[in-house]
C-alpha cells in the first residue's frame, strides 16, 4: 500500500538508522577522562574487607590499594578519591591531621609506585570522630568554626603527603576560604580544591557509611548538609564556595539532583563534579543481581544522564566497569 506521508520533510528517524550516524550526531559524550574512582583504605597488610552493601568494593590495606591503583590505570582510570578508615578515632577528628594518618601514608605509597595516579583526598572528620559527625560537637551539634581549624589542618597534612587535590565534604560555612588561606600560607598555592558545594542530607549514603564506618552515633546531618527540597540554596552555596576560592564544585548525590547539576552548570563558568553515590550504585547492583535490569546498560545510561545534565566529572564506584566498556573490554 502506497500511503502518502503526512510529514515528508521532517523525519527524525533518518539520523537513527545507522550507528555511525547516531555516533556522529550524539549530543553527549562519555570518556574515561570524566571518571574518578572512590577507594577505601584501612590499616593492616594484605587486608581486603568486602563491603557487602557495595558489591565489588572493598576496604583495602595500603599494599592492596597500591595494586588496585595499578589495575585502574590499566583500564585508563587516572584519578581516585581516597577515604580512610583509621586505627583509632577521637572527639574532634584530629587523627586525620597526623603526618602518618591512614590516607597520608596511602598517598605516599601510591605515589611511590604509581606517580601518574592523580590522588584526591576527601577532607572531612566523620570517619575520624568517635561520634561519626563531621566536626567538633558543642551543645549537641557540630560547631562550625571550631571544625574549620581541624579541616584546614587535615588539608595541609594531606598536601604535605603528596595528594594532588583536596575535596572538603563537611558542608561547614566558610571552610573553602579558611582552607585556601591555610594551604597558601603553607606554600600549597597550586593545590586545587574540589568543593562539595551542594551536598544534600540524603538517604542515598547508607552503603558508604558501612564502607567508611562513619554513621553518626546520634541525630543526623541535617543541620549542616542541605535540605533535599531546595535548589535555589544550592546556587547560593556554589556561589559562596567559588568566591572563597573553590576550583571545582560538586553536587552530591547525582541522580535525584540532576536538575541542580543543570542549574549549577548553566549559572557558573567552573568545572562541575557530580558524585554518583553509594546508594545509587548499590540499587543498580541489587536489581542486576535479581535479573530485573541489564546492569551494564543501566549503568551507562546513568553515566550519560549525569553528563547530559552538565557534569564535567563523575565520581562513581562504577568507574572501572565504565572504563572497561568504553575500552571494549566488557
PDB file of N, CA, C and O in Angstrom, residues 245-305:
ATOM      1  N   UNK A 245      37.292  30.588  46.794  1.00  0.00           N
ATOM      2  CA  UNK A 245      38.469  30.002  46.162  1.00  0.00           C
ATOM      3  C   UNK A 245      38.331  28.581  45.667  1.00  0.00           C
ATOM      4  O   UNK A 245      39.334  27.958  45.290  1.00  0.00           O
ATOM      5  N   UNK A 246      37.124  28.035  45.613  1.00  0.00           N
ATOM      6  CA  UNK A 246      36.947  26.676  45.086  1.00  0.00           C
ATOM      7  C   UNK A 246      37.278  26.652  43.597  1.00  0.00           C
ATOM      8  O   UNK A 246      36.897  27.551  42.845  1.00  0.00           O
ATOM      9  N   UNK A 247      37.981  25.603  43.176  1.00  0.00           N
ATOM     10  CA  UNK A 247      38.359  25.456  41.776  1.00  0.00           C
ATOM     11  C   UNK A 247      37.371  24.586  41.001  1.00  0.00           C
ATOM     12  O   UNK A 247      37.214  24.744  39.787  1.00  0.00           O
ATOM     13  N   UNK A 248      36.770  23.638  41.692  1.00  0.00           N
ATOM     14  CA  UNK A 248      35.718  22.801  41.131  1.00  0.00           C
ATOM     15  C   UNK A 248      34.598  22.739  42.163  1.00  0.00           C
ATOM     16  O   UNK A 248      34.852  22.804  43.374  1.00  0.00           O
ATOM     17  N   UNK A 249      33.359  22.602  41.706  1.00  0.00           N
ATOM     18  CA  UNK A 249      32.232  22.495  42.628  1.00  0.00           C
ATOM     19  C   UNK A 249      31.487  21.201  42.361  1.00  0.00           C
ATOM     20  O   UNK A 249      31.450  20.705  41.235  1.00  0.00           O
ATOM     21  N   UNK A 250      30.917  20.655  43.409  1.00  0.00           N
ATOM     22  CA  UNK A 250      30.281  19.344  43.308  1.00  0.00           C
ATOM     23  C   UNK A 250      28.824  19.393  43.739  1.00  0.00           C
ATOM     24  O   UNK A 250      28.455  20.138  44.651  1.00  0.00           O
ATOM     25  N   UNK A 251      28.025  18.560  43.075  1.00  0.00           N
ATOM     26  CA  UNK A 251      26.654  18.272  43.501  1.00  0.00           C
ATOM     27  C   UNK A 251      26.610  16.811  43.917  1.00  0.00           C
ATOM     28  O   UNK A 251      27.072  15.933  43.190  1.00  0.00           O
ATOM     29  N   UNK A 252      26.055  16.549  45.086  1.00  0.00           N
ATOM     30  CA  UNK A 252      26.001  15.193  45.635  1.00  0.00           C
ATOM     31  C   UNK A 252      24.702  15.018  46.420  1.00  0.00           C
ATOM     32  O   UNK A 252      24.396  15.865  47.273  1.00  0.00           O
ATOM     33  N   UNK A 253      23.959  13.919  46.148  1.00  0.00           N
ATOM     34  CA  UNK A 253      24.097  12.869  45.127  1.00  0.00           C
ATOM     35  C   UNK A 253      23.858  13.412  43.710  1.00  0.00           C
ATOM     36  O   UNK A 253      23.612  14.593  43.520  1.00  0.00           O
ATOM     37  N   UNK A 254      23.866  12.484  42.745  1.00  0.00           N
ATOM     38  CA  UNK A 254      23.714  12.881  41.351  1.00  0.00           C
ATOM     39  C   UNK A 254      22.302  12.666  40.820  1.00  0.00           C
ATOM     40  O   UNK A 254      21.652  13.601  40.358  1.00  0.00           O
ATOM     41  N   UNK A 255      21.790  11.440  40.895  1.00  0.00           N
ATOM     42  CA  UNK A 255      20.575  11.094  40.150  1.00  0.00           C
ATOM     43  C   UNK A 255      19.342  11.870  40.572  1.00  0.00           C
ATOM     44  O   UNK A 255      18.560  12.307  39.728  1.00  0.00           O
ATOM     45  N   UNK A 256      19.141  12.039  41.857  1.00  0.00           N
ATOM     46  CA  UNK A 256      17.961  12.780  42.308  1.00  0.00           C
ATOM     47  C   UNK A 256      18.169  14.282  42.240  1.00  0.00           C
ATOM     48  O   UNK A 256      17.266  15.046  42.582  1.00  0.00           O
ATOM     49  N   UNK A 257      19.352  14.700  41.775  1.00  0.00           N
ATOM     50  CA  UNK A 257      19.684  16.124  41.760  1.00  0.00           C
ATOM     51  C   UNK A 257      20.239  16.547  40.400  1.00  0.00           C
ATOM     52  O   UNK A 257      21.033  17.479  40.307  1.00  0.00           O
ATOM     53  N   UNK A 258      19.788  15.876  39.342  1.00  0.00           N
ATOM     54  CA  UNK A 258      20.220  16.243  38.002  1.00  0.00           C
ATOM     55  C   UNK A 258      19.811  17.674  37.664  1.00  0.00           C
ATOM     56  O   UNK A 258      20.520  18.378  36.938  1.00  0.00           O
ATOM     57  N   UNK A 259      18.673  18.102  38.196  1.00  0.00           N
ATOM     58  CA  UNK A 259      18.231  19.477  37.958  1.00  0.00           C
ATOM     59  C   UNK A 259      19.195  20.479  38.579  1.00  0.00           C
ATOM     60  O   UNK A 259      19.462  21.544  38.020  1.00  0.00           O
ATOM     61  N   UNK A 260      19.754  20.123  39.735  1.00  0.00           N
ATOM     62  CA  UNK A 260      20.712  21.012  40.396  1.00  0.00           C
ATOM     63  C   UNK A 260      22.011  21.064  39.599  1.00  0.00           C
ATOM     64  O   UNK A 260      22.596  22.141  39.406  1.00  0.00           O
ATOM     65  N   UNK A 261      22.473  19.913  39.113  1.00  0.00           N
ATOM     66  CA  UNK A 261      23.656  19.888  38.259  1.00  0.00           C
ATOM     67  C   UNK A 261      23.458  20.812  37.062  1.00  0.00           C
ATOM     68  O   UNK A 261      24.333  21.617  36.720  1.00  0.00           O
ATOM     69  N   UNK A 262      22.293  20.703  36.438  1.00  0.00           N
ATOM     70  CA  UNK A 262      21.984  21.518  35.258  1.00  0.00           C
ATOM     71  C   UNK A 262      22.008  23.007  35.596  1.00  0.00           C
ATOM     72  O   UNK A 262      22.597  23.818  34.872  1.00  0.00           O
ATOM     73  N   UNK A 263      21.401  23.357  36.715  1.00  0.00           N
ATOM     74  CA  UNK A 263      21.341  24.770  37.103  1.00  0.00           C
ATOM     75  C   UNK A 263      22.726  25.317  37.429  1.00  0.00           C
ATOM     76  O   UNK A 263      23.079  26.438  37.044  1.00  0.00           O
ATOM     77  N   UNK A 264      23.515  24.534  38.149  1.00  0.00           N
ATOM     78  CA  UNK A 264      24.857  24.982  38.513  1.00  0.00           C
ATOM     79  C   UNK A 264      25.713  25.175  37.260  1.00  0.00           C
ATOM     80  O   UNK A 264      26.432  26.174  37.126  1.00  0.00           O
ATOM     81  N   UNK A 265      25.642  24.225  36.335  1.00  0.00           N
ATOM     82  CA  UNK A 265      26.455  24.319  35.117  1.00  0.00           C
ATOM     83  C   UNK A 265      26.076  25.540  34.300  1.00  0.00           C
ATOM     84  O   UNK A 265      26.950  26.211  33.726  1.00  0.00           O
ATOM     85  N   UNK A 266      24.802  25.834  34.244  1.00  0.00           N
ATOM     86  CA  UNK A 266      24.351  26.966  33.443  1.00  0.00           C
ATOM     87  C   UNK A 266      24.594  28.306  34.108  1.00  0.00           C
ATOM     88  O   UNK A 266      24.714  29.329  33.430  1.00  0.00           O
ATOM     89  N   UNK A 267      24.703  28.310  35.418  1.00  0.00           N
ATOM     90  CA  UNK A 267      24.844  29.568  36.168  1.00  0.00           C
ATOM     91  C   UNK A 267      26.301  29.995  36.331  1.00  0.00           C
ATOM     92  O   UNK A 267      26.601  31.191  36.335  1.00  0.00           O
ATOM     93  N   UNK A 268      27.221  29.011  36.456  1.00  0.00           N
ATOM     94  CA  UNK A 268      28.606  29.332  36.812  1.00  0.00           C
ATOM     95  C   UNK A 268      29.585  28.750  35.794  1.00  0.00           C
ATOM     96  O   UNK A 268      29.449  27.619  35.353  1.00  0.00           O
ATOM     97  N   UNK A 269      30.608  29.496  35.486  1.00  0.00           N
ATOM     98  CA  UNK A 269      31.591  29.083  34.489  1.00  0.00           C
ATOM     99  C   UNK A 269      32.771  28.391  35.173  1.00  0.00           C
ATOM    100  O   UNK A 269      33.906  28.849  35.102  1.00  0.00           O
ATOM    101  N   UNK A 270      32.480  27.268  35.854  1.00  0.00           N
ATOM    102  CA  UNK A 270      33.515  26.483  36.528  1.00  0.00           C
ATOM    103  C   UNK A 270      33.250  25.000  36.262  1.00  0.00           C
ATOM    104  O   UNK A 270      32.123  24.617  35.913  1.00  0.00           O
ATOM    105  N   UNK A 271      34.264  24.157  36.412  1.00  0.00           N
ATOM    106  CA  UNK A 271      34.033  22.715  36.263  1.00  0.00           C
ATOM    107  C   UNK A 271      33.063  22.194  37.325  1.00  0.00           C
ATOM    108  O   UNK A 271      33.183  22.538  38.502  1.00  0.00           O
ATOM    109  N   UNK A 272      32.127  21.365  36.888  1.00  0.00           N
ATOM    110  CA  UNK A 272      31.112  20.807  37.790  1.00  0.00           C
ATOM    111  C   UNK A 272      31.340  19.304  37.932  1.00  0.00           C
ATOM    112  O   UNK A 272      31.489  18.587  36.943  1.00  0.00           O
ATOM    113  N   UNK A 273      31.366  18.856  39.183  1.00  0.00           N
ATOM    114  CA  UNK A 273      31.547  17.450  39.521  1.00  0.00           C
ATOM    115  C   UNK A 273      30.236  16.902  40.061  1.00  0.00           C
ATOM    116  O   UNK A 273      29.529  17.598  40.795  1.00  0.00           O
ATOM    117  N   UNK A 274      29.900  15.687  39.703  1.00  0.00           N
ATOM    118  CA  UNK A 274      28.732  15.011  40.269  1.00  0.00           C
ATOM    119  C   UNK A 274      29.189  13.724  40.930  1.00  0.00           C
ATOM    120  O   UNK A 274      30.000  12.985  40.364  1.00  0.00           O
ATOM    121  N   UNK A 275      28.680  13.470  42.125  1.00  0.00           N
ATOM    122  CA  UNK A 275      29.032  12.242  42.846  1.00  0.00           C
ATOM    123  C   UNK A 275      27.876  11.259  42.717  1.00  0.00           C
ATOM    124  O   UNK A 275      26.812  11.452  43.286  1.00  0.00           O
ATOM    125  N   UNK A 276      28.102  10.214  41.920  1.00  0.00           N
ATOM    126  CA  UNK A 276      27.166   9.105  41.777  1.00  0.00           C
ATOM    127  C   UNK A 276      27.358   8.205  43.000  1.00  0.00           C
ATOM    128  O   UNK A 276      28.219   7.343  43.019  1.00  0.00           O
ATOM    129  N   UNK A 277      26.550   8.407  44.027  1.00  0.00           N
ATOM    130  CA  UNK A 277      26.873   7.923  45.368  1.00  0.00           C
ATOM    131  C   UNK A 277      26.547   6.441  45.572  1.00  0.00           C
ATOM    132  O   UNK A 277      25.958   5.782  44.719  1.00  0.00           O
ATOM    133  N   UNK A 278      26.924   5.960  46.746  1.00  0.00           N
ATOM    134  CA  UNK A 278      26.868   4.531  47.055  1.00  0.00           C
ATOM    135  C   UNK A 278      25.471   3.935  46.891  1.00  0.00           C
ATOM    136  O   UNK A 278      25.322   2.836  46.356  1.00  0.00           O
ATOM    137  N   UNK A 279      24.462   4.640  47.366  1.00  0.00           N
ATOM    138  CA  UNK A 279      23.111   4.104  47.266  1.00  0.00           C
ATOM    139  C   UNK A 279      22.649   3.966  45.834  1.00  0.00           C
ATOM    140  O   UNK A 279      21.959   3.003  45.472  1.00  0.00           O
ATOM    141  N   UNK A 280      23.030   4.912  44.995  1.00  0.00           N
ATOM    142  CA  UNK A 280      22.708   4.839  43.577  1.00  0.00           C
ATOM    143  C   UNK A 280      23.408   3.637  42.929  1.00  0.00           C
ATOM    144  O   UNK A 280      22.810   2.916  42.120  1.00  0.00           O
ATOM    145  N   UNK A 281      24.655   3.438  43.301  1.00  0.00           N
ATOM    146  CA  UNK A 281      25.426   2.285  42.812  1.00  0.00           C
ATOM    147  C   UNK A 281      24.787   0.976  43.269  1.00  0.00           C
ATOM    148  O   UNK A 281      24.572   0.054  42.471  1.00  0.00           O
ATOM    149  N   UNK A 282      24.486   0.891  44.556  1.00  0.00           N
ATOM    150  CA  UNK A 282      24.008  -0.373  45.129  1.00  0.00           C
ATOM    151  C   UNK A 282      22.632  -0.762  44.603  1.00  0.00           C
ATOM    152  O   UNK A 282      22.332  -1.953  44.463  1.00  0.00           O
ATOM    153  N   UNK A 283      21.785   0.219  44.304  1.00  0.00           N
ATOM    154  CA  UNK A 283      20.469  -0.105  43.739  1.00  0.00           C
ATOM    155  C   UNK A 283      20.617  -0.782  42.382  1.00  0.00           C
ATOM    156  O   UNK A 283      19.899  -1.742  42.078  1.00  0.00           O
ATOM    157  N   UNK A 284      21.538  -0.294  41.576  1.00  0.00           N
ATOM    158  CA  UNK A 284      21.773  -0.910  40.274  1.00  0.00           C
ATOM    159  C   UNK A 284      22.276  -2.337  40.452  1.00  0.00           C
ATOM    160  O   UNK A 284      21.809  -3.272  39.784  1.00  0.00           O
ATOM    161  N   UNK A 285      23.227  -2.519  41.371  1.00  0.00           N
ATOM    162  CA  UNK A 285      23.798  -3.846  41.585  1.00  0.00           C
ATOM    163  C   UNK A 285      22.763  -4.832  42.131  1.00  0.00           C
ATOM    164  O   UNK A 285      22.755  -6.013  41.756  1.00  0.00           O
ATOM    165  N   UNK A 286      21.897  -4.362  43.012  1.00  0.00           N
ATOM    166  CA  UNK A 286      20.865  -5.240  43.573  1.00  0.00           C
ATOM    167  C   UNK A 286      19.862  -5.657  42.508  1.00  0.00           C
ATOM    168  O   UNK A 286      19.466  -6.832  42.416  1.00  0.00           O
ATOM    169  N   UNK A 287      19.444  -4.701  41.681  1.00  0.00           N
ATOM    170  CA  UNK A 287      18.493  -5.022  40.612  1.00  0.00           C
ATOM    171  C   UNK A 287      19.126  -5.950  39.581  1.00  0.00           C
ATOM    172  O   UNK A 287      18.486  -6.878  39.071  1.00  0.00           O
ATOM    173  N   UNK A 288      20.398  -5.720  39.294  1.00  0.00           N
ATOM    174  CA  UNK A 288      21.107  -6.589  38.351  1.00  0.00           C
ATOM    175  C   UNK A 288      21.222  -8.009  38.900  1.00  0.00           C
ATOM    176  O   UNK A 288      21.020  -8.990  38.159  1.00  0.00           O
ATOM    177  N   UNK A 289      21.517  -8.132  40.179  1.00  0.00           N
ATOM    178  CA  UNK A 289      21.666  -9.451  40.799  1.00  0.00           C
ATOM    179  C   UNK A 289      20.368 -10.249  40.758  1.00  0.00           C
ATOM    180  O   UNK A 289      20.385 -11.484  40.745  1.00  0.00           O
ATOM    181  N   UNK A 290      19.235  -9.539  40.720  1.00  0.00           N
ATOM    182  CA  UNK A 290      17.935 -10.201  40.661  1.00  0.00           C
ATOM    183  C   UNK A 290      17.406 -10.346  39.232  1.00  0.00           C
ATOM    184  O   UNK A 290      16.250 -10.719  39.044  1.00  0.00           O
ATOM    185  N   UNK A 291      18.261 -10.019  38.260  1.00  0.00           N
ATOM    186  CA  UNK A 291      17.874 -10.098  36.839  1.00  0.00           C
ATOM    187  C   UNK A 291      16.679  -9.221  36.504  1.00  0.00           C
ATOM    188  O   UNK A 291      15.886  -9.543  35.616  1.00  0.00           O
ATOM    189  N   UNK A 292      16.571  -8.105  37.212  1.00  0.00           N
ATOM    190  CA  UNK A 292      15.483  -7.168  36.928  1.00  0.00           C
ATOM    191  C   UNK A 292      15.880  -6.152  35.865  1.00  0.00           C
ATOM    192  O   UNK A 292      15.011  -5.551  35.233  1.00  0.00           O
ATOM    193  N   UNK A 293      17.183  -5.919  35.697  1.00  0.00           N
ATOM    194  CA  UNK A 293      17.670  -4.961  34.712  1.00  0.00           C
ATOM    195  C   UNK A 293      18.932  -5.508  34.058  1.00  0.00           C
ATOM    196  O   UNK A 293      19.567  -6.424  34.573  1.00  0.00           O
ATOM    197  N   UNK A 294      19.289  -4.923  32.933  1.00  0.00           N
ATOM    198  CA  UNK A 294      20.592  -5.136  32.319  1.00  0.00           C
ATOM    199  C   UNK A 294      21.535  -4.143  32.997  1.00  0.00           C
ATOM    200  O   UNK A 294      21.524  -2.946  32.695  1.00  0.00           O
ATOM    201  N   UNK A 295      22.353  -4.625  33.929  1.00  0.00           N
ATOM    202  CA  UNK A 295      23.146  -3.744  34.768  1.00  0.00           C
ATOM    203  C   UNK A 295      24.066  -2.828  33.988  1.00  0.00           C
ATOM    204  O   UNK A 295      24.134  -1.620  34.266  1.00  0.00           O
ATOM    205  N   UNK A 296      24.786  -3.353  33.021  1.00  0.00           N
ATOM    206  CA  UNK A 296      25.721  -2.523  32.264  1.00  0.00           C
ATOM    207  C   UNK A 296      24.995  -1.451  31.458  1.00  0.00           C
ATOM    208  O   UNK A 296      25.446  -0.304  31.370  1.00  0.00           O
ATOM    209  N   UNK A 297      23.871  -1.835  30.873  1.00  0.00           N
ATOM    210  CA  UNK A 297      23.117  -0.860  30.077  1.00  0.00           C
ATOM    211  C   UNK A 297      22.591   0.270  30.956  1.00  0.00           C
ATOM    212  O   UNK A 297      22.701   1.450  30.598  1.00  0.00           O
ATOM    213  N   UNK A 298      22.041  -0.084  32.104  1.00  0.00           N
ATOM    214  CA  UNK A 298      21.521   0.937  33.017  1.00  0.00           C
ATOM    215  C   UNK A 298      22.649   1.805  33.553  1.00  0.00           C
ATOM    216  O   UNK A 298      22.525   3.032  33.659  1.00  0.00           O
ATOM    217  N   UNK A 299      23.775   1.177  33.892  1.00  0.00           N
ATOM    218  CA  UNK A 299      24.936   1.924  34.379  1.00  0.00           C
ATOM    219  C   UNK A 299      25.361   2.986  33.367  1.00  0.00           C
ATOM    220  O   UNK A 299      25.582   4.155  33.734  1.00  0.00           O
ATOM    221  N   UNK A 300      25.477   2.607  32.102  1.00  0.00           N
ATOM    222  CA  UNK A 300      25.918   3.560  31.087  1.00  0.00           C
ATOM    223  C   UNK A 300      24.864   4.638  30.833  1.00  0.00           C
ATOM    224  O   UNK A 300      25.200   5.801  30.562  1.00  0.00           O
ATOM    225  N   UNK A 301      23.610   4.265  30.968  1.00  0.00           N
ATOM    226  CA  UNK A 301      22.539   5.259  30.812  1.00  0.00           C
ATOM    227  C   UNK A 301      22.608   6.296  31.931  1.00  0.00           C
ATOM    228  O   UNK A 301      22.418   7.500  31.707  1.00  0.00           O
ATOM    229  N   UNK A 302      22.889   5.823  33.141  1.00  0.00           N
ATOM    230  CA  UNK A 302      23.020   6.732  34.277  1.00  0.00           C
ATOM    231  C   UNK A 302      24.203   7.674  34.072  1.00  0.00           C
ATOM    232  O   UNK A 302      24.106   8.896  34.274  1.00  0.00           O
ATOM    233  N   UNK A 303      25.359   7.124  33.671  1.00  0.00           N
ATOM    234  CA  UNK A 303      26.536   7.966  33.441  1.00  0.00           C
ATOM    235  C   UNK A 303      26.251   9.032  32.385  1.00  0.00           C
ATOM    236  O   UNK A 303      26.609  10.202  32.536  1.00  0.00           O
ATOM    237  N   UNK A 304      25.578   8.618  31.312  1.00  0.00           N
ATOM    238  CA  UNK A 304      25.261   9.551  30.236  1.00  0.00           C
ATOM    239  C   UNK A 304      24.301  10.631  30.718  1.00  0.00           C
ATOM    240  O   UNK A 304      24.449  11.806  30.360  1.00  0.00           O
ATOM    241  N   UNK A 305      23.346  10.258  31.552  1.00  0.00           N
ATOM    242  CA  UNK A 305      22.384  11.254  32.051  1.00  0.00           C
ATOM    243  C   UNK A 305      23.066  12.301  32.927  1.00  0.00           C
ATOM    244  O   UNK A 305      22.715  13.481  32.886  1.00  0.00           O
TER     245      UNK A 305
END
